[in-house]
mmCIF file of C-alpha atoms in Angstrom:
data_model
loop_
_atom_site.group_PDB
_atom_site.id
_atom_site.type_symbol
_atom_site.label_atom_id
_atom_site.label_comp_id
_atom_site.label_asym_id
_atom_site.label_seq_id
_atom_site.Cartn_x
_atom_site.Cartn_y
_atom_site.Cartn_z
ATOM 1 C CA UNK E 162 15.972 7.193 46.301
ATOM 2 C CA UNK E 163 12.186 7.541 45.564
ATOM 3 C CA UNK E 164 9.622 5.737 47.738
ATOM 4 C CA UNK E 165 8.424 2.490 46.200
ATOM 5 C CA UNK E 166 4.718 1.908 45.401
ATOM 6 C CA UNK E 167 3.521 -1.000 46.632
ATOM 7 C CA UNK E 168 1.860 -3.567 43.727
ATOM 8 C CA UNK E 169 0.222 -7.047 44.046
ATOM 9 C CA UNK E 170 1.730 -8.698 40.950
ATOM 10 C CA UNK E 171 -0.107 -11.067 38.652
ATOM 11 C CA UNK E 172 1.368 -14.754 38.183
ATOM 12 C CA UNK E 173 2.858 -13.474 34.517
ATOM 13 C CA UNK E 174 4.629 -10.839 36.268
ATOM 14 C CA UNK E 175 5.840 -13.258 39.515
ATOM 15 C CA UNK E 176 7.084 -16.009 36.301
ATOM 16 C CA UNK E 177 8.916 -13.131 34.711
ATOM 17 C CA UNK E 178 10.882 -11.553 37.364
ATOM 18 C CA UNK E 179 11.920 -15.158 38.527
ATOM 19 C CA UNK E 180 13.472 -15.743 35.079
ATOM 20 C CA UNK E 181 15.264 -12.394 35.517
ATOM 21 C CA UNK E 182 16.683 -12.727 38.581
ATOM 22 C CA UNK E 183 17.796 -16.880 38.116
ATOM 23 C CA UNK E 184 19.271 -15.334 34.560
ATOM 24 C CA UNK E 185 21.253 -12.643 36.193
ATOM 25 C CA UNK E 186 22.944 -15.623 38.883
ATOM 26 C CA UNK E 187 21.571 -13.748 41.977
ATOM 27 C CA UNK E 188 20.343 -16.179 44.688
ATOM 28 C CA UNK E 189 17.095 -14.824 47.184
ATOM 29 C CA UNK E 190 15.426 -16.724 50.306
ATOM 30 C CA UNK E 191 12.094 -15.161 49.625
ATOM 31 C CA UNK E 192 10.189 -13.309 46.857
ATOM 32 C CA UNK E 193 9.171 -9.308 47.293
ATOM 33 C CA UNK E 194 5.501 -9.211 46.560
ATOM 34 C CA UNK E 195 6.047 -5.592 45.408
ATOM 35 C CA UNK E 196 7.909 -4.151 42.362
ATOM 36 C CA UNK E 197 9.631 -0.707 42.655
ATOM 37 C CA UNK E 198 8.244 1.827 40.861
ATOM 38 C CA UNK E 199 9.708 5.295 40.904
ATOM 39 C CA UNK E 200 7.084 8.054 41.808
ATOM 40 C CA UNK E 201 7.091 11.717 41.691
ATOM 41 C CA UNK E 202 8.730 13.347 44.433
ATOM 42 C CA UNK E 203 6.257 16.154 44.792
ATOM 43 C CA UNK E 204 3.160 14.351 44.701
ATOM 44 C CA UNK E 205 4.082 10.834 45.121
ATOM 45 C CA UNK E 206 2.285 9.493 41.985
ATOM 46 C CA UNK E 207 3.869 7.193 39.922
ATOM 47 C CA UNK E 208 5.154 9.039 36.304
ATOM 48 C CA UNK E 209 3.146 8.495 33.071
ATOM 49 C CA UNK E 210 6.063 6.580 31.177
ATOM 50 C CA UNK E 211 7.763 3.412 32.590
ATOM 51 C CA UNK E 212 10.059 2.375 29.824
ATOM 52 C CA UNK E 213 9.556 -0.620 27.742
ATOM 53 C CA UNK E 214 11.854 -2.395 30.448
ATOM 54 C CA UNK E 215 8.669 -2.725 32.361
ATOM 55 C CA UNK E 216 6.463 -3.524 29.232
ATOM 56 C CA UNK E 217 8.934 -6.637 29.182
ATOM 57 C CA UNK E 218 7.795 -7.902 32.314
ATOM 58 C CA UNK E 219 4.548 -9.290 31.290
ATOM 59 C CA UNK E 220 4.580 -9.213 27.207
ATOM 60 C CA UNK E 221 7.993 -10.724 26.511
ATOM 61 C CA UNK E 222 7.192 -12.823 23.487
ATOM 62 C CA UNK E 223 5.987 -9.293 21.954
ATOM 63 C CA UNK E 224 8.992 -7.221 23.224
ATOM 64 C CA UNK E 225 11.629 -9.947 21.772
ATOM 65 C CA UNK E 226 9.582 -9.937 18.549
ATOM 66 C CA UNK E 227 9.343 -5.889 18.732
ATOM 67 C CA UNK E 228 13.044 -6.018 18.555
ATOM 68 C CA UNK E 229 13.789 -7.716 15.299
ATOM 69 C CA UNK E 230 11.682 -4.742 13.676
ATOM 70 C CA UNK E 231 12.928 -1.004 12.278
ATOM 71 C CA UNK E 232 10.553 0.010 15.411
ATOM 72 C CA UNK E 233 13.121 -1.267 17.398
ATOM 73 C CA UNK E 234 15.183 1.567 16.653
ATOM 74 C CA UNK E 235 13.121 4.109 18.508
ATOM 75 C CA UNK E 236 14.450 2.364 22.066
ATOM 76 C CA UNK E 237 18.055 2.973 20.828
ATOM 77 C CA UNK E 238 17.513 6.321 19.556
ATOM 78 C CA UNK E 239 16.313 9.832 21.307
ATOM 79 C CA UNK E 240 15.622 11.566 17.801
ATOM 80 C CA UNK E 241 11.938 12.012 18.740
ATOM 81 C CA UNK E 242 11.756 11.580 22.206
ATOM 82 C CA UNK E 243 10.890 8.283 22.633
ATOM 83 C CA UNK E 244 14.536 6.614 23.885
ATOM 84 C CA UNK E 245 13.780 3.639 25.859
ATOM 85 C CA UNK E 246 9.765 4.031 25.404
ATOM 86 C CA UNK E 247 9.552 2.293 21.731
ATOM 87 C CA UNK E 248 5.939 0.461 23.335
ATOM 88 C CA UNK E 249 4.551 3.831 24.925
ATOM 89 C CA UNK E 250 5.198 5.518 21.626
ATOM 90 C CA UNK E 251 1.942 3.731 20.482
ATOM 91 C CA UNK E 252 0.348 2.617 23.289
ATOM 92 C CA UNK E 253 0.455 6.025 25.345
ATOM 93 C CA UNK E 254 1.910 6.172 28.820
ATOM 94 C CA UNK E 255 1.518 2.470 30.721
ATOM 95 C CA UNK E 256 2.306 3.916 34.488
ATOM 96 C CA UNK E 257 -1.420 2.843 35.522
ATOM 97 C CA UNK E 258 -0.990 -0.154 33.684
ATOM 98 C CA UNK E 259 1.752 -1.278 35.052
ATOM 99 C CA UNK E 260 0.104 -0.559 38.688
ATOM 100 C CA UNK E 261 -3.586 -2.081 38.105
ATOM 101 C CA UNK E 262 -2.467 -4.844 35.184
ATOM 102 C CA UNK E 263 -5.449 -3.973 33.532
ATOM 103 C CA UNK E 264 -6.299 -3.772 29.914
ATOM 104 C CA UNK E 265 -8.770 -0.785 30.442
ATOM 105 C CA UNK E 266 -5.816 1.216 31.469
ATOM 106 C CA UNK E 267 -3.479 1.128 28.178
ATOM 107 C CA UNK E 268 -4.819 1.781 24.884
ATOM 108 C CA UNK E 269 -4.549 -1.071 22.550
ATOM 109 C CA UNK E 270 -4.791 -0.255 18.749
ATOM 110 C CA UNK E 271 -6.101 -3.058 17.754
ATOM 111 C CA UNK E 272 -9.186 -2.076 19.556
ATOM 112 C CA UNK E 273 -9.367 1.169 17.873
ATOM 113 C CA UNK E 274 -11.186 2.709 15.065
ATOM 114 C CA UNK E 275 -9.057 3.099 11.460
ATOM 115 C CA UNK E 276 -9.218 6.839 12.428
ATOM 116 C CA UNK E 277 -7.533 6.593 15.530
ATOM 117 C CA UNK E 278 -4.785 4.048 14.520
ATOM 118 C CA UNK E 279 -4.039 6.279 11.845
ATOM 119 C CA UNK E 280 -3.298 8.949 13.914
ATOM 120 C CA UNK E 281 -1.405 7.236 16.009
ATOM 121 C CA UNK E 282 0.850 6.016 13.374
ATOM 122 C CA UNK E 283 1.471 9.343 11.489
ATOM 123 C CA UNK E 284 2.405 11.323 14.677
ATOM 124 C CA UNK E 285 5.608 9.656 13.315
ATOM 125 C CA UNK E 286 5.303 8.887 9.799
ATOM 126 C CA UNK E 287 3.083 11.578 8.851
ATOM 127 C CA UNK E 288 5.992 13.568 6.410
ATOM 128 C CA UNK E 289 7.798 10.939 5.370
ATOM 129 C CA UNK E 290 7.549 10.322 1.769
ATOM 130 C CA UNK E 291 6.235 6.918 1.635
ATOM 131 C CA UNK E 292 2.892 7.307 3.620
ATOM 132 C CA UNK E 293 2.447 11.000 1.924
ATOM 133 C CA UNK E 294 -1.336 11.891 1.207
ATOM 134 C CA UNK E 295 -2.151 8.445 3.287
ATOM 135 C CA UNK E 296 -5.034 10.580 5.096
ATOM 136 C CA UNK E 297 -6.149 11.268 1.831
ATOM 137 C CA UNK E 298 -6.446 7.857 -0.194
ATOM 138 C CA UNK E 299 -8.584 5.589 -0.626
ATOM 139 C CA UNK E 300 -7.770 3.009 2.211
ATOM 140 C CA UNK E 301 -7.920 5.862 4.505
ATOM 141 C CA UNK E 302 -11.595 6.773 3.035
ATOM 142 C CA UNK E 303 -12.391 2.914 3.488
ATOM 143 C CA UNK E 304 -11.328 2.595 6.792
ATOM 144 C CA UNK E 305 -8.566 0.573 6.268
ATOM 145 C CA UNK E 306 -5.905 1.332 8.889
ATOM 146 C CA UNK E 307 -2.047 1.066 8.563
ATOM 147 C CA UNK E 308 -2.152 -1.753 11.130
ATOM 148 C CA UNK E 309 -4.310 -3.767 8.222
ATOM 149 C CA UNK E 310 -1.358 -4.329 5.688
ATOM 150 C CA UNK E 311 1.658 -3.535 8.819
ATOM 151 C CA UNK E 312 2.557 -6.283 11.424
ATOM 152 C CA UNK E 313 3.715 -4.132 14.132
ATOM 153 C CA UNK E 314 4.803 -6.574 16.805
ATOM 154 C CA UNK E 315 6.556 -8.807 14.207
ATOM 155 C CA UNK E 316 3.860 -11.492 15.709
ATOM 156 C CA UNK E 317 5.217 -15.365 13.671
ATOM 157 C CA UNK E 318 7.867 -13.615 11.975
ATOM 158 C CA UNK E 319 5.862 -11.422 10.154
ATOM 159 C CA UNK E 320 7.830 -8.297 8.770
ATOM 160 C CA UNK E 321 6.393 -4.938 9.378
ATOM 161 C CA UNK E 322 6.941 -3.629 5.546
ATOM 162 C CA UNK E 323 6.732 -7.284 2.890
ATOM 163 C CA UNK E 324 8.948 -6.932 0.131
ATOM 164 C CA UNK E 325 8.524 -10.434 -1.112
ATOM 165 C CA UNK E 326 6.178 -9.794 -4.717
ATOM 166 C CA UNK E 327 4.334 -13.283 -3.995
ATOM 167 C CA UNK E 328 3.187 -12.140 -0.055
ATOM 168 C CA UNK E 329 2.320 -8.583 -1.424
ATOM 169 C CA UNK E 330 0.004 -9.903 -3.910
ATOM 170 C CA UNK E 331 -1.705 -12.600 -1.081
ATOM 171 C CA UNK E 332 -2.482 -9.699 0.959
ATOM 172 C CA UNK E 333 -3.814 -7.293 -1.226
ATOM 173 C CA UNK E 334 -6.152 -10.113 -2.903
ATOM 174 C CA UNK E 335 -7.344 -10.829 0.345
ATOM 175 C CA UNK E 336 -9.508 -7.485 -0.027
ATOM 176 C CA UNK E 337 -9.587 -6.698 -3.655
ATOM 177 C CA UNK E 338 -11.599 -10.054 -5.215
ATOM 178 C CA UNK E 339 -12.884 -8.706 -8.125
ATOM 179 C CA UNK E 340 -9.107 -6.670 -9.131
ATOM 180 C CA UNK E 341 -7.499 -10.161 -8.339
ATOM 181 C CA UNK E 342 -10.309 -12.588 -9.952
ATOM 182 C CA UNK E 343 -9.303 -10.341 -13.427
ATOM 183 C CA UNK E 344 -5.602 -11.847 -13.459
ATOM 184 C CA UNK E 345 -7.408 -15.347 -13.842
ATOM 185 C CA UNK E 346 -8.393 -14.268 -17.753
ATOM 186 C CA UNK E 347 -6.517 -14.963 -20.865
ATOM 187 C CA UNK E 348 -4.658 -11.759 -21.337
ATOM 188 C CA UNK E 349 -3.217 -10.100 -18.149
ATOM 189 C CA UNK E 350 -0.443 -9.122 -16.276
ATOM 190 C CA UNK E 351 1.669 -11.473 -14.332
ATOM 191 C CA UNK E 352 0.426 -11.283 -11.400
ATOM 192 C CA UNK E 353 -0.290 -15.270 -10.394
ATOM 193 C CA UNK E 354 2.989 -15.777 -11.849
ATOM 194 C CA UNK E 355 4.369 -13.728 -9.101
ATOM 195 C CA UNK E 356 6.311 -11.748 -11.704
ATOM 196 C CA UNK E 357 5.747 -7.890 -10.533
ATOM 197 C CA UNK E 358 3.257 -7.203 -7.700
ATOM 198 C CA UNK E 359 0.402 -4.760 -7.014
ATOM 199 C CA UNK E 360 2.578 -2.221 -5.373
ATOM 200 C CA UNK E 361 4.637 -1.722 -9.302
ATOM 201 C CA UNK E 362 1.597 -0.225 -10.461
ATOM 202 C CA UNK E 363 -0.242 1.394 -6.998
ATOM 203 C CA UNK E 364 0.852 3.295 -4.244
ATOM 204 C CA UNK E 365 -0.830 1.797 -1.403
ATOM 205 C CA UNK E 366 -0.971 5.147 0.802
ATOM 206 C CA UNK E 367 -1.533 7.401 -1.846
ATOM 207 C CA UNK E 368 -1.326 8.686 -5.035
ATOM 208 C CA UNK E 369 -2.438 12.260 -6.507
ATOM 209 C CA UNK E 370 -3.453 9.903 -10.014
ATOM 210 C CA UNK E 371 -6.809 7.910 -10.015
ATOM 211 C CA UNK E 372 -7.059 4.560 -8.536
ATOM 212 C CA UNK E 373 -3.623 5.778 -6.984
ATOM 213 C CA UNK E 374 -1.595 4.659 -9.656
ATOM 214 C CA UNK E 375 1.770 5.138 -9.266
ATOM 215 C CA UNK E 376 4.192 7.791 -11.120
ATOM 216 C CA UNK E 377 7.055 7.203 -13.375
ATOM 217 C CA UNK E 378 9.643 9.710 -15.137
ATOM 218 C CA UNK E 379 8.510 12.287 -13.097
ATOM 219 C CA UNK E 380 4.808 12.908 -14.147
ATOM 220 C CA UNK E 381 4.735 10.310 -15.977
ATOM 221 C CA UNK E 382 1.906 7.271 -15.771
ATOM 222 C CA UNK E 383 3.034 3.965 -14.156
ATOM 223 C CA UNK E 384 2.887 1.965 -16.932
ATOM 224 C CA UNK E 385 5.505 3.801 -19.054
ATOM 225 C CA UNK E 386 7.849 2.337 -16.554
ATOM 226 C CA UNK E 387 7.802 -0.941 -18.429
ATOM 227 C CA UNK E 388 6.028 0.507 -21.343
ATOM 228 C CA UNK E 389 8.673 2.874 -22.199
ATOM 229 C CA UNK E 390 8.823 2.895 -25.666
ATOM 230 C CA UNK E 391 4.964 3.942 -25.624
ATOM 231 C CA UNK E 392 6.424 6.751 -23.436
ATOM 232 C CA UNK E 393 7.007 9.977 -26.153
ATOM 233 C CA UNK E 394 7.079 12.949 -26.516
ATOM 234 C CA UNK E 395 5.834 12.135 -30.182
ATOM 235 C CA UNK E 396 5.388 15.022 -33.008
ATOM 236 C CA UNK E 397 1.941 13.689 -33.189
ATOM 237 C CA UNK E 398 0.339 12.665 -30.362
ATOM 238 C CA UNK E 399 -2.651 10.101 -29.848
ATOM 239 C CA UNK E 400 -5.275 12.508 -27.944
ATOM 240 C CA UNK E 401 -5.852 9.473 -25.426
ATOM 241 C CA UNK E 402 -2.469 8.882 -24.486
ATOM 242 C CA UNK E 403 -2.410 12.579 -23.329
ATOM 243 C CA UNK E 404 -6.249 12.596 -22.027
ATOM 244 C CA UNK E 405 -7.200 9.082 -20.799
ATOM 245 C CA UNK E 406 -3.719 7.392 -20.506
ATOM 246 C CA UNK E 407 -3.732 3.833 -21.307
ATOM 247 C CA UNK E 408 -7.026 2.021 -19.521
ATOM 248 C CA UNK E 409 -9.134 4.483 -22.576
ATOM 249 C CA UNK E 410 -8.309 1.294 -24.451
ATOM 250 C CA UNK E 411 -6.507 -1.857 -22.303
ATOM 251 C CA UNK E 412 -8.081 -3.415 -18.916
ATOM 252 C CA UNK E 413 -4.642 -2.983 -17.225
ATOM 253 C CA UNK E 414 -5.614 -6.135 -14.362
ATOM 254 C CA UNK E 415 -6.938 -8.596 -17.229
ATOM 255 C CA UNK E 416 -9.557 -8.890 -20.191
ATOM 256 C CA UNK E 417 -10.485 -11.578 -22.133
ATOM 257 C CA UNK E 418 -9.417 -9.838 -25.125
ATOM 258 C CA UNK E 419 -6.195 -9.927 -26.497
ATOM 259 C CA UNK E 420 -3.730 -6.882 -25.624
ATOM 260 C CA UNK E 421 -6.326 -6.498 -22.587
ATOM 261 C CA UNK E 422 -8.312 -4.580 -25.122
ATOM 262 C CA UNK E 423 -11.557 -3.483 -23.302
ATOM 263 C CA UNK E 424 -13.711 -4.916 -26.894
ATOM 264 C CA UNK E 425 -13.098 -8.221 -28.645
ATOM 265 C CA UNK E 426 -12.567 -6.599 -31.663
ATOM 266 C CA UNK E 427 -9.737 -3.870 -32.274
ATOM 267 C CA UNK E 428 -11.660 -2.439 -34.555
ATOM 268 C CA UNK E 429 -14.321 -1.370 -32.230
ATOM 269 C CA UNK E 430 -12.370 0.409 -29.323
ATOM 270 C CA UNK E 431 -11.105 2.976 -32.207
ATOM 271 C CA UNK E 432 -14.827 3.295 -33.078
ATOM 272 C CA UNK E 433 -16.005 4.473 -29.488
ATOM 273 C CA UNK E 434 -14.120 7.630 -30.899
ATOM 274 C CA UNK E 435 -13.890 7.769 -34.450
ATOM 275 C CA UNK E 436 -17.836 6.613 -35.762
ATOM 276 C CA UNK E 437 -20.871 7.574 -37.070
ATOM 277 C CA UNK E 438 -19.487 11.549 -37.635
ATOM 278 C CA UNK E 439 -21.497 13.788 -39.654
ATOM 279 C CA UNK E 440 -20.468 13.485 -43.885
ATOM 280 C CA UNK E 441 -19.568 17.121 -43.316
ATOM 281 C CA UNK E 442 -17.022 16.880 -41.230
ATOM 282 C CA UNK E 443 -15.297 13.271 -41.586
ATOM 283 C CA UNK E 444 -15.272 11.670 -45.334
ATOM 284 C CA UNK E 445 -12.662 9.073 -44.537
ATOM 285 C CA UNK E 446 -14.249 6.844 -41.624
ATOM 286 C CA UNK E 447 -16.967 5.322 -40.126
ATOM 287 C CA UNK E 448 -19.523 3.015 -39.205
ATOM 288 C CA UNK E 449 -22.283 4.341 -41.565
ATOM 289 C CA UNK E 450 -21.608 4.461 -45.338
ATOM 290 C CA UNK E 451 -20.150 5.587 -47.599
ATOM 291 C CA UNK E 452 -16.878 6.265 -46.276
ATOM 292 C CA UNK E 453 -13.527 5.764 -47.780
ATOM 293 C CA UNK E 454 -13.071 3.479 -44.441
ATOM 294 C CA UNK E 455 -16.110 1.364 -45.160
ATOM 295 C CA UNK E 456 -16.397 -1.098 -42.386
ATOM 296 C CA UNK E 457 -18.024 -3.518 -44.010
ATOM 297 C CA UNK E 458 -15.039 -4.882 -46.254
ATOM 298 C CA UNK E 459 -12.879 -6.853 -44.599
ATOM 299 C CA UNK E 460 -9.689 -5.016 -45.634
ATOM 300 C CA UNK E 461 -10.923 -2.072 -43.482
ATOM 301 C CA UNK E 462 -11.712 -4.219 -40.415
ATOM 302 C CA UNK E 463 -7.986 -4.086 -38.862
ATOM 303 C CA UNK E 464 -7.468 -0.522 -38.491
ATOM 304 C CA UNK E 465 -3.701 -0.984 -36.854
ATOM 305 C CA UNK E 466 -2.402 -2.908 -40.320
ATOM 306 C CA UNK E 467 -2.068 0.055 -41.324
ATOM 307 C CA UNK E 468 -2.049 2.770 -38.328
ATOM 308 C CA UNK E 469 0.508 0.991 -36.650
ATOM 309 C CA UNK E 470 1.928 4.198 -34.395
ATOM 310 C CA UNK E 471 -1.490 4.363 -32.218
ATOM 311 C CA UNK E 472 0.344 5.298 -29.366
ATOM 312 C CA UNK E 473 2.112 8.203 -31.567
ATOM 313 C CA UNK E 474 4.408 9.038 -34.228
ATOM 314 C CA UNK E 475 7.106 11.130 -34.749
ATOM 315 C CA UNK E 476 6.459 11.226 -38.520
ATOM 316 C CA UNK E 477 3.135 10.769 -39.524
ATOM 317 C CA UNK E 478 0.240 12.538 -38.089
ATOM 318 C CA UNK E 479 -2.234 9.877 -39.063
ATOM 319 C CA UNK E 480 0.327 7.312 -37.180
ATOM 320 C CA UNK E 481 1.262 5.466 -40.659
ATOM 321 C CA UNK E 482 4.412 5.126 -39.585
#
């Protein structure tokens, strides 16, 4: 058997090991102020890894909660080396820890910069298909670690991945005020209703679209998701809906506008493209007279009563029908 290294214990560790031996019915005269510790036979230094056994001794409340999370599955498993060392996995090896009880000897993530959590995080997760492109988005470029959004411990009950639409929406407002003061206008999503969630529309670890919006149908924008009958292919295509996608015309968080129209008037978001073209080239609209579309009667002021296909037609390339 391997020499034991003697260790002065602190009073967490002394209050631990009690427990442990009263709960395993084993009866001793006098307490061993040393703890065994397996060291290497050819140098006699203790090894780098201890096990999360030892971890147990002085952080219990964190092991037990540890163990109601999916990380607990990397104690019970050997897939990727880390059977029985689920804590060491992120906090590096704990054998000095262990002997000198000191924080300075362990690295703690939550004393870490964004940078170096994320590493730590996708020595594991790093081609898996949720966090892929994470190093690449935009929490990533704003410093915003995994450990921001991710309860690793389980600390109160916390989960480490929230699934519940009302919780995901809390946390994301608690950085994005302006995205979450929108959803307080007249026309929006349902956000505040707790009806869909932030994550329906954006991937939070990344996204090869702007403003990491999510996918749908393939290559699809998010929105068609829901918005499927907006979706296509039409014969005759709105150029937007192909160029832009939808926020060309809508304010997808909230306007005060009705169909979160980005102007108060419908009539003026179709005039950001089609106005004030040269007579030349465009006879039938515009801004500045005459025009067969003259603006200035009213009957000309709703241009969807009678384009009603905006998003695109399959029959009628000036979306009549």
């Amino acid at each position: 058997m391997p020499p034991a290294r003697n260790l002065t214990l602190t009073k967490c560790m002394r209050n631990s090991l009690r427990k442990a031996v009263r709960g395993a019915g084993i009866v001793v005269l006098g307490f061993v102020p040393w703890i065994a510790v397996p060291a290497d036979a050819a140098t006699g230094e203790s090894p780098a890894y201890v096990g999360s056994e030892a971890c147990k001794v002085c952080h219990e409340e964190i092991y037990n909660n540890l163990k109601k999370t999916p990380h607990s599955e990397i104690d019970a498993g050997a897939r990727r080396g880390w059977e029985q060392k689920a804590c060491e996995s992120c906090h590096g090896p704990g054998g000095k820890h262990v002997e000198s009880a000191s924080a300075d000897d362990i690295k703690n993530p939550s004393k870490q910069t964004s940078e170096a959590v994320d590493r730590t995080c996708l020595t594991c997760h790093l081609n898996q298909r949720t966090p892929g492109g994470r190093i690449a988005s935009g929490h990533a470029r704003d410093q915003v670690a995994c450990t921001t959004c991710h309860s690793i411990h389980g600390a109160g009950g916390a989960t480490l991945v929230t699934r519940n639409k009302a919780e995901i929406n809390a946390k994301c407002s608690t950085c994005h005020l302006s995205q979450w003061a929108s959803f307080n206008k007249p026309y929006k999503h349902r956000l505040p209703e707790n009806a869909m969630s932030c994550v329906d529309c954006h991937n939070p670890h990344a996204s090869l679209r702007p403003d990491t919006f999510t996918a749908s149908f393939g290559n699809e924008p998010g929105c068609l998701s829901c918005h499927s009958d907006k979706r296509g292919p039409f014969v005759y295509e709105h150029a937007p809906m192909r160029l832009e996608g939808c926020t060309a015309c809508h304010e997808p968080h909230g306007s005060a506008n009705p169909r979160m129209l980005v102007r108060h008037v419908q009539r003026l978001v179709c005039l950001e493209c089609h106005s004030n073209l040269p007579v030349a080239t465009n006879t039938t609209i515009g801004g500045v007279p005459p025009a067969f579309h003259d603006l200035r009667s009213t009957r000309f002021q709703e241009c969807t009563t009678c384009h009603v296909k905006v998003h695109g037609s399959y029959v009628d390339r000036m979306f009549l029908r």
